[in-house]
Short mmCIF file of C-alpha atoms and ligand atoms in Angstrom, two decimals:
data_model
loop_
_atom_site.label_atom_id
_atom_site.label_comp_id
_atom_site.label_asym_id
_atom_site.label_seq_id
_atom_site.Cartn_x
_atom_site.Cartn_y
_atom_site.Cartn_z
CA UNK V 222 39.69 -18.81 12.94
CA UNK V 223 38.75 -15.25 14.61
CA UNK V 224 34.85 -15.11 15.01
CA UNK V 225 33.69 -12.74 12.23
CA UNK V 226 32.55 -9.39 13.65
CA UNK V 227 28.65 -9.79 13.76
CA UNK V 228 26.82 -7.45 11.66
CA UNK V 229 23.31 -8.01 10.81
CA UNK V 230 23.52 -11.30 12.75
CA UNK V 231 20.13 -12.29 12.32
CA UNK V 232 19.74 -10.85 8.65
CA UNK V 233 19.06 -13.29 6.24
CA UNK V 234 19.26 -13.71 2.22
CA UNK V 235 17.03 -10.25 0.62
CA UNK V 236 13.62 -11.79 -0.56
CA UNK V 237 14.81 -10.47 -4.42
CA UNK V 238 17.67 -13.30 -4.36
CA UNK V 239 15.65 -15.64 -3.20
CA UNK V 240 12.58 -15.15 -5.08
CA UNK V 241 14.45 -14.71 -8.42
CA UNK V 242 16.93 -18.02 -7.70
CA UNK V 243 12.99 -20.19 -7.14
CA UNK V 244 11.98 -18.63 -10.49
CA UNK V 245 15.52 -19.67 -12.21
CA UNK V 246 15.19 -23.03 -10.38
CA UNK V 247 11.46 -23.64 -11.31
CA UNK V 248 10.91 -22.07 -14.97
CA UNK V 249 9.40 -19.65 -13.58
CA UNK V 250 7.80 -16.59 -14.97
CA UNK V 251 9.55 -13.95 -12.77
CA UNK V 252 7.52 -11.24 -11.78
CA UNK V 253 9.05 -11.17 -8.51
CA UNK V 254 12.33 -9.34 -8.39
CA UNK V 255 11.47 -5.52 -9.97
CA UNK V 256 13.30 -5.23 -13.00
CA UNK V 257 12.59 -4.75 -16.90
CA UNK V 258 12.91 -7.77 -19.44
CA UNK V 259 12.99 -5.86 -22.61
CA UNK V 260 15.96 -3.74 -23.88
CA UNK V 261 16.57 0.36 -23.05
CA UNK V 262 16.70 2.76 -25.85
CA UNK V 263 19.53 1.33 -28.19
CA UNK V 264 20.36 5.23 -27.94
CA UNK V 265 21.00 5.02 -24.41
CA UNK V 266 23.39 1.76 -25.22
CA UNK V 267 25.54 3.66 -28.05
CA UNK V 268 26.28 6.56 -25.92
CA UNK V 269 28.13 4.58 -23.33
CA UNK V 270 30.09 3.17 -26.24
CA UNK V 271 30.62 6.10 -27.40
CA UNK V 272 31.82 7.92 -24.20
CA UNK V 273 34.26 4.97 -24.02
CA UNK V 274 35.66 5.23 -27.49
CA UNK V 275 36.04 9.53 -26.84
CA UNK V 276 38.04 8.83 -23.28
CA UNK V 277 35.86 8.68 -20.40
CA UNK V 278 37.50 5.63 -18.78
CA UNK V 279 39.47 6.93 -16.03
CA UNK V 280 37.71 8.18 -12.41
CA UNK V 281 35.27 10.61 -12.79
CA UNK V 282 35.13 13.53 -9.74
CA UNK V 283 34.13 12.67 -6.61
CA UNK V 284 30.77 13.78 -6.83
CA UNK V 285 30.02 12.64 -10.35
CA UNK V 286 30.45 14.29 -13.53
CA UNK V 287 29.55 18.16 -13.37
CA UNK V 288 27.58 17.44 -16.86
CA UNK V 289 25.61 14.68 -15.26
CA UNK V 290 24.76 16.95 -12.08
CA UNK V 291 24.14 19.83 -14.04
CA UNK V 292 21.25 17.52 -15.95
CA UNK V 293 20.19 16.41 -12.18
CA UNK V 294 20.07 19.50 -10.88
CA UNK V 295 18.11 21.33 -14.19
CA UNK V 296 15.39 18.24 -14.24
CA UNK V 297 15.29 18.12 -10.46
CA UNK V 298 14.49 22.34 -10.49
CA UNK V 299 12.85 22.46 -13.33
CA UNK V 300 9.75 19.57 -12.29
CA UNK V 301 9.93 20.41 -8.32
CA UNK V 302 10.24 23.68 -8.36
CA UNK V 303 13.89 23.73 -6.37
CA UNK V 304 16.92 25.44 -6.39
CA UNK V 305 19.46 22.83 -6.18
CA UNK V 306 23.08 23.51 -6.73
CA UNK V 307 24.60 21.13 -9.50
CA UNK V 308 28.09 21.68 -7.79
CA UNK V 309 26.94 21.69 -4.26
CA UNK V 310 24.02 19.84 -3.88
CA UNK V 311 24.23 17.11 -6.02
CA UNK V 312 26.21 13.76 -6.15
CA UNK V 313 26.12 10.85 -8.05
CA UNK V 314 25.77 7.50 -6.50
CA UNK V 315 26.34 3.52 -7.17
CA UNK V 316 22.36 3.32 -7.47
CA UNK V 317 19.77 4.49 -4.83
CA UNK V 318 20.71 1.72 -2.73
CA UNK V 319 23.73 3.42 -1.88
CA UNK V 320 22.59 7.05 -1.84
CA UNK V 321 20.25 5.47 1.24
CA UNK V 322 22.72 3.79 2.94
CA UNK V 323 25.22 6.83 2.60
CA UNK V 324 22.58 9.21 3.44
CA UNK V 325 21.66 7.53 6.38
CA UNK V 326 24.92 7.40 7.86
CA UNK V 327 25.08 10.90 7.32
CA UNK V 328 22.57 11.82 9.90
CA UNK V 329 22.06 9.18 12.02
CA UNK V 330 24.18 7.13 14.93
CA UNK V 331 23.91 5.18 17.77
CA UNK V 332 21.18 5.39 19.57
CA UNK V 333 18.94 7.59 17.46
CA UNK V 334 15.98 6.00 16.07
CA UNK V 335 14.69 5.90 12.20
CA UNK V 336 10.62 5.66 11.49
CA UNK V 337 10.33 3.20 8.67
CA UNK V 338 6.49 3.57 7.02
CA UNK V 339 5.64 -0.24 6.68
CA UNK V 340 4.97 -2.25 4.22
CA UNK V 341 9.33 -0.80 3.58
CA UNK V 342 11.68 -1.50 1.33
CA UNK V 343 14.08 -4.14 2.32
CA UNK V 344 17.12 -2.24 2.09
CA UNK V 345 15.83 0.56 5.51
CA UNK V 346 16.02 -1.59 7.85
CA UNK V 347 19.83 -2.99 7.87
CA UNK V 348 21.23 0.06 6.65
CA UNK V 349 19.78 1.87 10.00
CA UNK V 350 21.01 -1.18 11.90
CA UNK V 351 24.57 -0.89 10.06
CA UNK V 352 24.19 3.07 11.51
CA UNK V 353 23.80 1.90 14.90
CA UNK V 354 20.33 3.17 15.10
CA UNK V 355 17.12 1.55 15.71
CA UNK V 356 14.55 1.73 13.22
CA UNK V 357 10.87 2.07 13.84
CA UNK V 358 8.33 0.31 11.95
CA UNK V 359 5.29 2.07 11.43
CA UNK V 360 2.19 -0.26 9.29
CA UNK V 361 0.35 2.06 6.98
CA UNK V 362 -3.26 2.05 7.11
CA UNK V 363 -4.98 -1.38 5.81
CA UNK V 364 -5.60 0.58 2.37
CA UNK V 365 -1.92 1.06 2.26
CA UNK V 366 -1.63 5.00 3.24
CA UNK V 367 0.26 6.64 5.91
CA UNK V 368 -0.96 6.39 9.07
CA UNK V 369 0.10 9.90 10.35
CA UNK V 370 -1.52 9.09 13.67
CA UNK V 371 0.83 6.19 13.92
CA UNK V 372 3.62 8.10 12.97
CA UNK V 373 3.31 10.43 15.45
CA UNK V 374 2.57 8.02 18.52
CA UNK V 375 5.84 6.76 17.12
CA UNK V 376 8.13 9.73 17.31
CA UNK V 377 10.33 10.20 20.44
CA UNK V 378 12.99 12.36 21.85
CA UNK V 379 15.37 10.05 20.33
CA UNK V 380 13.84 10.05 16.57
CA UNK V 381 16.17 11.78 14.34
CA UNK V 382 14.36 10.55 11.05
CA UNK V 383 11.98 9.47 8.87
CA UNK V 384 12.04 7.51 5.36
CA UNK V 385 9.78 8.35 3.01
CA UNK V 386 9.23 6.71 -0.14
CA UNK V 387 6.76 7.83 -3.06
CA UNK V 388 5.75 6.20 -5.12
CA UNK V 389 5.80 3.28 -2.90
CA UNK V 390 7.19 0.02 -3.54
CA UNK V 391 5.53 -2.44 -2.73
CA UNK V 392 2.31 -1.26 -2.59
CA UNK V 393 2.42 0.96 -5.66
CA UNK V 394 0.21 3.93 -3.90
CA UNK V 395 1.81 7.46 -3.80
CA UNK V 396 1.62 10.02 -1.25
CA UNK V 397 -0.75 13.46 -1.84
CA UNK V 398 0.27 16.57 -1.35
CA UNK V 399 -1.37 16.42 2.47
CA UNK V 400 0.99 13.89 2.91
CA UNK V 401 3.72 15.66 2.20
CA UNK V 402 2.34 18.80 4.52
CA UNK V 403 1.77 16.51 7.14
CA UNK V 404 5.62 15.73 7.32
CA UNK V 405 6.77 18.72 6.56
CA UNK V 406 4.93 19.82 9.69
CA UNK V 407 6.08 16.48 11.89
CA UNK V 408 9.98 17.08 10.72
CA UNK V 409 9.88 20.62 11.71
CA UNK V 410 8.50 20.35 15.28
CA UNK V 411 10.40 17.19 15.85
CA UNK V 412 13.64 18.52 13.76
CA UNK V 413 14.05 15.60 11.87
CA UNK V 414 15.82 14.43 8.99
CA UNK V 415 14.01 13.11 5.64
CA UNK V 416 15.60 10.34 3.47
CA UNK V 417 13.21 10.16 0.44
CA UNK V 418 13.16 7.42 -1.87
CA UNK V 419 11.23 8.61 -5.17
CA UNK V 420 13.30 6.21 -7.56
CA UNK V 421 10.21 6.11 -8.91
CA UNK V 422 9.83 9.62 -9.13
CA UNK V 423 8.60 9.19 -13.30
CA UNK V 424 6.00 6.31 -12.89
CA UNK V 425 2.81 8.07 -11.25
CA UNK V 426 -0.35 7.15 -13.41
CA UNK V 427 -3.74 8.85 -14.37
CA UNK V 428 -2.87 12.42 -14.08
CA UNK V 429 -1.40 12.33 -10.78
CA UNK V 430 1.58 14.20 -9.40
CA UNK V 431 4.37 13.16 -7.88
CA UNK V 432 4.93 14.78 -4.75
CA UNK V 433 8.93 15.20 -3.97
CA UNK V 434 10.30 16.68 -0.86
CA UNK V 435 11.87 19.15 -3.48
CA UNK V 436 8.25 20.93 -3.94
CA UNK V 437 8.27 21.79 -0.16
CA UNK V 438 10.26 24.11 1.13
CA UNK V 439 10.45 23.28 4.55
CA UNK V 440 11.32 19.62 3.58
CA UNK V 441 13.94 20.10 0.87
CA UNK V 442 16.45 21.71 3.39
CA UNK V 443 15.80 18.73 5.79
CA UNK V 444 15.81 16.28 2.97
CA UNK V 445 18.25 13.93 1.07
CA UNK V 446 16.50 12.97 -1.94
CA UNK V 447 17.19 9.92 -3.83
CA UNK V 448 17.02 8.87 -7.31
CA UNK V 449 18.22 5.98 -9.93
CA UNK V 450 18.46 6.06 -13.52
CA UNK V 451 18.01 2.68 -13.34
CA UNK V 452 14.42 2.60 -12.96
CA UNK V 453 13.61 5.48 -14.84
CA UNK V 454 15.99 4.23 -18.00
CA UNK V 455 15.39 0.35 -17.78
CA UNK V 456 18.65 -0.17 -16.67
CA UNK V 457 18.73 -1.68 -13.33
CA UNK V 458 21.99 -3.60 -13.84
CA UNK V 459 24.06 -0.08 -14.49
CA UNK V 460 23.84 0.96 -10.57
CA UNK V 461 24.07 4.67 -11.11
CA UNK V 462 21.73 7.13 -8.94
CA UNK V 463 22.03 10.45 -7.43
CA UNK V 464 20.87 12.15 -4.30
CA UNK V 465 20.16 15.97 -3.72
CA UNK V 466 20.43 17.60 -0.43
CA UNK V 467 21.35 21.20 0.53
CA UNK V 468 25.04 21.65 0.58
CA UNK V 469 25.53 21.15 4.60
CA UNK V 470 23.79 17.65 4.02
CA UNK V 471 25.38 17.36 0.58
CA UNK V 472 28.66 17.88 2.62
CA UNK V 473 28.05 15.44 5.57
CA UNK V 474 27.31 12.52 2.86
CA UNK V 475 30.43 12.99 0.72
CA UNK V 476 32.47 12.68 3.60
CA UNK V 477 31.45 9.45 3.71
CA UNK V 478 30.49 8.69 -0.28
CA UNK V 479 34.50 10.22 -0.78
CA UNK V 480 35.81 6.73 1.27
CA UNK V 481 33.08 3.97 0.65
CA UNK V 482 32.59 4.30 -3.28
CA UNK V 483 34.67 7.52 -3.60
CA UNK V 484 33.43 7.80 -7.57
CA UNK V 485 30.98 5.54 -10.19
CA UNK V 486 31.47 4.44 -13.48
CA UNK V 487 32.38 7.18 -15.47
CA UNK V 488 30.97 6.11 -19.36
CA UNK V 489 27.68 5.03 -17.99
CA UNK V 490 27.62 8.76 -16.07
CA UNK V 491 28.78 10.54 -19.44
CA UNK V 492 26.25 8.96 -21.27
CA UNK V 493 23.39 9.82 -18.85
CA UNK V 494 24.38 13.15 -19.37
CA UNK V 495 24.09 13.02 -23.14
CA UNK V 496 20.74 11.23 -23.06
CA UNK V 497 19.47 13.52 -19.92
CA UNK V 498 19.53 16.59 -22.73
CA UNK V 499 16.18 15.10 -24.14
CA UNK V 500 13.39 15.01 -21.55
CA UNK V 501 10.96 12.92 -23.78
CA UNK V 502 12.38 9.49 -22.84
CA UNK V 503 11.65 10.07 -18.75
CA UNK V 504 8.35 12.31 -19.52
CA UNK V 505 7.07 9.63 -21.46
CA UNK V 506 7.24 7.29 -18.64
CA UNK V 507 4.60 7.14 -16.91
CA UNK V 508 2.43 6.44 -20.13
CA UNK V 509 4.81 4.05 -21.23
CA UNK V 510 3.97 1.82 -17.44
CA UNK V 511 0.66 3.03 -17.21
CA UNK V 512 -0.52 0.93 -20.29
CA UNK V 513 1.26 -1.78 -19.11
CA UNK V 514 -0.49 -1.45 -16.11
CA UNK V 515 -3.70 -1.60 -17.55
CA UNK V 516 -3.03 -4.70 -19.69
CA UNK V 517 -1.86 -6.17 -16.89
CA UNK V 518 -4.80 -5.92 -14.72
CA UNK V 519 -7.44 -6.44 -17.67
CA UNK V 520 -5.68 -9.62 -17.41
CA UNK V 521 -5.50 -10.58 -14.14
CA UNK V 522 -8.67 -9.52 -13.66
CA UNK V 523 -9.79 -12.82 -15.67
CA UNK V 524 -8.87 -14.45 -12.65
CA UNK V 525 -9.76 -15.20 -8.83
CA UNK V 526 -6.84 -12.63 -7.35
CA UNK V 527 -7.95 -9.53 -6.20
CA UNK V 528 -6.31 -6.27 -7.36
CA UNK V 529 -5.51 -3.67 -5.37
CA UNK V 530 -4.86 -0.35 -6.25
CA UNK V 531 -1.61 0.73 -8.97
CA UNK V 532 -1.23 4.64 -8.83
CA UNK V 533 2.47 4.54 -9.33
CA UNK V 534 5.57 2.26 -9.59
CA UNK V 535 5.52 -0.45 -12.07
CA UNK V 536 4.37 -3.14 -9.01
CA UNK V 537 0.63 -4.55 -9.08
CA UNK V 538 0.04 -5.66 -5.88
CA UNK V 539 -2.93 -8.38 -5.55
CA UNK V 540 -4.77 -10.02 -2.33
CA UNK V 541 -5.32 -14.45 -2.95
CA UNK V 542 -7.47 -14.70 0.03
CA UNK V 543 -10.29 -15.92 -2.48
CA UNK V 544 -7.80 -18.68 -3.45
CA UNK V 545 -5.61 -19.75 -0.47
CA UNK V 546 -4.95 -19.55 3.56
CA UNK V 547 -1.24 -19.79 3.05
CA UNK V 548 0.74 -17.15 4.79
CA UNK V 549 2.61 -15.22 2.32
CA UNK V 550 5.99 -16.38 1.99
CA UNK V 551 4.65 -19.84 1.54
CA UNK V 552 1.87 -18.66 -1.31
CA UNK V 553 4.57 -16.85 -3.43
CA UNK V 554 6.71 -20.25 -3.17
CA UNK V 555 3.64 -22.29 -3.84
CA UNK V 556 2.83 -19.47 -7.17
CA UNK V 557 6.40 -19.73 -8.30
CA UNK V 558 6.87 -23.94 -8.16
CA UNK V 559 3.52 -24.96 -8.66
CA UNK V 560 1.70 -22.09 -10.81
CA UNK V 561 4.76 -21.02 -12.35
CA UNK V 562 4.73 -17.68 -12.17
CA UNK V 563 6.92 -15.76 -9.07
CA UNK V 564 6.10 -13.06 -6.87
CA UNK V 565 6.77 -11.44 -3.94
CA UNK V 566 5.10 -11.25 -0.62
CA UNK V 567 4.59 -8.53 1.43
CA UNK V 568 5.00 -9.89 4.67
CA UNK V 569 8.92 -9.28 4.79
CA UNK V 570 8.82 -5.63 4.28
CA UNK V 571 7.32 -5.83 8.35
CA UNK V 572 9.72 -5.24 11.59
CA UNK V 573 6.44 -7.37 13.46
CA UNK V 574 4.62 -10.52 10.90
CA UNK V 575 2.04 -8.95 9.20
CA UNK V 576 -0.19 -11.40 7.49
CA UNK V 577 -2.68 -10.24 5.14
CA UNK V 578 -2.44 -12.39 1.96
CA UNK V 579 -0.82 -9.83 -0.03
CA UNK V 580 1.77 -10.54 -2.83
CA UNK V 581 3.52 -7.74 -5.33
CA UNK V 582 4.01 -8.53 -9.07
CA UNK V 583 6.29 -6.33 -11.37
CA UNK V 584 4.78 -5.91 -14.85
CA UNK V 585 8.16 -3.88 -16.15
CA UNK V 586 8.15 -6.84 -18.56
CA UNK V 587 7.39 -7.28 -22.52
CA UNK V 588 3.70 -8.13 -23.43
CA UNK V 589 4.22 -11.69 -24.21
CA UNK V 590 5.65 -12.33 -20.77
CA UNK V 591 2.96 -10.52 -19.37
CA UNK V 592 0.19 -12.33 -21.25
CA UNK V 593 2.54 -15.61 -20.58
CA UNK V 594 2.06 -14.76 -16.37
CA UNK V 595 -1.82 -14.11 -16.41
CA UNK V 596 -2.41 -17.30 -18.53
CA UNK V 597 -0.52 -19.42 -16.18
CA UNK V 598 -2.04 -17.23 -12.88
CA UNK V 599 -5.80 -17.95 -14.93
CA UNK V 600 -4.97 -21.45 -15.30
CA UNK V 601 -4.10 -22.20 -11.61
CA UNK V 602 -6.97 -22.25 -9.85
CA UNK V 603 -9.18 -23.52 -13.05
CA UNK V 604 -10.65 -26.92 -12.50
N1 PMP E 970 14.34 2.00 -3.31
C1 PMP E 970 13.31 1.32 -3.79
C2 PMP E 970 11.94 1.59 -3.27
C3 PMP E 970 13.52 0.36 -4.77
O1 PMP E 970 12.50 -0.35 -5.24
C4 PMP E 970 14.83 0.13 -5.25
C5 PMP E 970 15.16 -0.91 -6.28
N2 PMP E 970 14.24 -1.49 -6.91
C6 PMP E 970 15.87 0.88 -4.72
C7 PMP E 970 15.59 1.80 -3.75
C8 PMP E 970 17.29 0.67 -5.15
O2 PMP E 970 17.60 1.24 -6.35
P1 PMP E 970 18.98 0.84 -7.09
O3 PMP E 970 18.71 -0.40 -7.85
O4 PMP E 970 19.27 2.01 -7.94
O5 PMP E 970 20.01 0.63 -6.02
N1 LIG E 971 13.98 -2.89 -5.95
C1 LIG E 971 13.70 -4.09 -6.67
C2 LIG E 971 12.37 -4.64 -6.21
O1 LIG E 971 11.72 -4.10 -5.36
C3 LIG E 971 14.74 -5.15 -6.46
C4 LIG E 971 16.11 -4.67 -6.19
C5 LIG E 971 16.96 -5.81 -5.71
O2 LIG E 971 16.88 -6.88 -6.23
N2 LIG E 971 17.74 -5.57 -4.73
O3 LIG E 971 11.98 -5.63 -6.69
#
């Protein structure tokens, strides 16, 4: 047997698997693993059929189906303000996962080095690794913001850039607008790149705004900007995401989109289209999670976890130290086999252990399963 080439050595299973396989294996209640339990908009289900039964089953362009980047490009303009190019500047990827991991090979390589804002999503750090770049954990401020102090003690003449994501999973806060000035400043006297994850670009709650690289100028042209219609659609299992960049960018990462996925799904991309013509469904968003929201934590409020803010993404994220002194990892475990409810804890999304008895829960789920969690989570520590 050859010895296997070693990439990611020391990576192990992504917390989601695990988390969701305890849950499976326990009867648990999984709010751990962020994805809807109720159905999209039978609407949404019938056009795919449809585009199917009219033809679209053969490989769709390169870059995705102009129709589909036209509607990416006209939302994307119309909402941020931009000027992207549906031809140009816009491709359609196998999920945001992929549009990170594409757009970070795109502009980074050996030797550079990637700031990572931490608590980060799991997916940064091994897809900088995979690059041959370094990435650079930077903890956000104990109330979860970005520490733009850190970020800049952490920027050297090797950093070649930044990941941004807003709304922010896990922590569920979303940048301001001097967030987004502060980086625009930072990437322009450092010349740095921006990779910025708003997947959850439509779930920002009580009135506020979600700030995309696409409203700033001086970021857009710097910027790949990632989405997924599987967040904003309920449809996590279809893969199918776009990111926008200028054209020069837009060029660099279908070099390499043209030879690792080359094209997606062509139905599912048709149908996106067709559905894309009404805004109401993705306007209607943040509405539909923030009332979930609220449930959720008029529930959870009824018992001895702590909530912490929710200003956008559909994760609550709570703090147990009233209840337990188990590290993280070990409390989620201990919520999904013994309390019966799953979760996930915050702790992995650090470069350096970070222990601060935080977990994340995903209320994306129907009421009953919901109500189903919090009477389990009340019941725990009762008695
Ligand atoms: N970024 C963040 C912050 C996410 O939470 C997720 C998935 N939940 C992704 C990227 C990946 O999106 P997709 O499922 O479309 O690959
Ligand atoms: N992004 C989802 C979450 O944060 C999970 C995606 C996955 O399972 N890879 O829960």
């Amino acid at each position: 047997m050859p010895t296997l080439p070693a990439k990611l050595p020391h990576t192990g299973t992504t917390i989601f698997t695990v988390m969701s396989a305890l849950a499976a294996e326990h009867g648990a209640v999984n709010l751990g693993q962020g994805f809807p339990d109720f159905s999209p908009d039978p609407a949404l289900l019938q056009a795919v059929t449809d585009a199917m039964a009219f033809g679209y089953n053969q490989y769709a362009p390169m870059t995705g189906l102009p129709v589909l980047r036209q509607a990416v490009a006209a939302r994307l303009n119309g909402l941020y303000g931009s000027a992207y190019d549906a031809d140009r500047d816009i491709t359609i990827t196998a999920g945001g996962t992929q549009g990170l991991l594409t757009a970070l090979h795109a502009c980074v390589g050996a030797g550079d080095e990637v700031v990572i804002i931490e608590p980060a999503y799991d997916s940064y750090d091994p897809a900088i690794r995979l690059a041959g770049a370094v990435p650079v954990g930077v903890p956000m401020t104990v109330d979860y913001r970005i520490d733009w102090a850190a970020v800049r003690a952490a920027i050297t003449p090797r950093t070649r850039a930044l990941v941004l994501n807003t709304p922010h999973n896990p922590s569920g806060r979303v940048a301001t607008g001097d967030d987004l000035r502060e980086l625009e400043r930072l990437a322009e006297q450092h010349d740095l790149f921006v990779i910025s994850d708003e997947v959850y670009e439509h779930m920002v709650y009580d009135g506020q705004l979600h700030e995309s690289v696409a409203r700033h100028a001086g970021l857009r042209e710097r910027s790949f900007l990632v989405g997924s219609f599987g967040k904003t659609f309920h449809v996590t299992g279809w893969k199918v995401g776009f990111v926008a960049a200028p054209s020069a960018l837009s060029a660099a990462f279908r070099r390499l989109h043209q030879y690792t996925v080359f094209s997606v799904h062509t139905p599912t991309q048709q149908a996106l289209a067709t559905y894309l013509a009404d805004p109401a469904p993705w306007q209607g968003l943040s509405g539909f999670y923030q009332a979930r929201r609220d449930a959720f934590r008029a529930a959870l409020a009824q018992t001895p976890l702590t909530l912490l803010p929710c200003e956008g993404t559909y994760f609550q994220t709570v703090d147990y130290s009233a209840v337990s002194d188990l590290p993280e990892l070990d409390f989620a475990r201990w919520l999904t086999t013994e309390a019966g409810v799953a979760a996930i804890p915050l702790s992995v999304f650090y470069q350096r252990p970070q222990e601060r008895r935080h977990v994340r829960f995903c209320f994306a789920k129907r009421e009953d399963t919901l109500a189903e969690a919090a009477r389990r989570l009340a019941s725990a520590w009762r008695g």
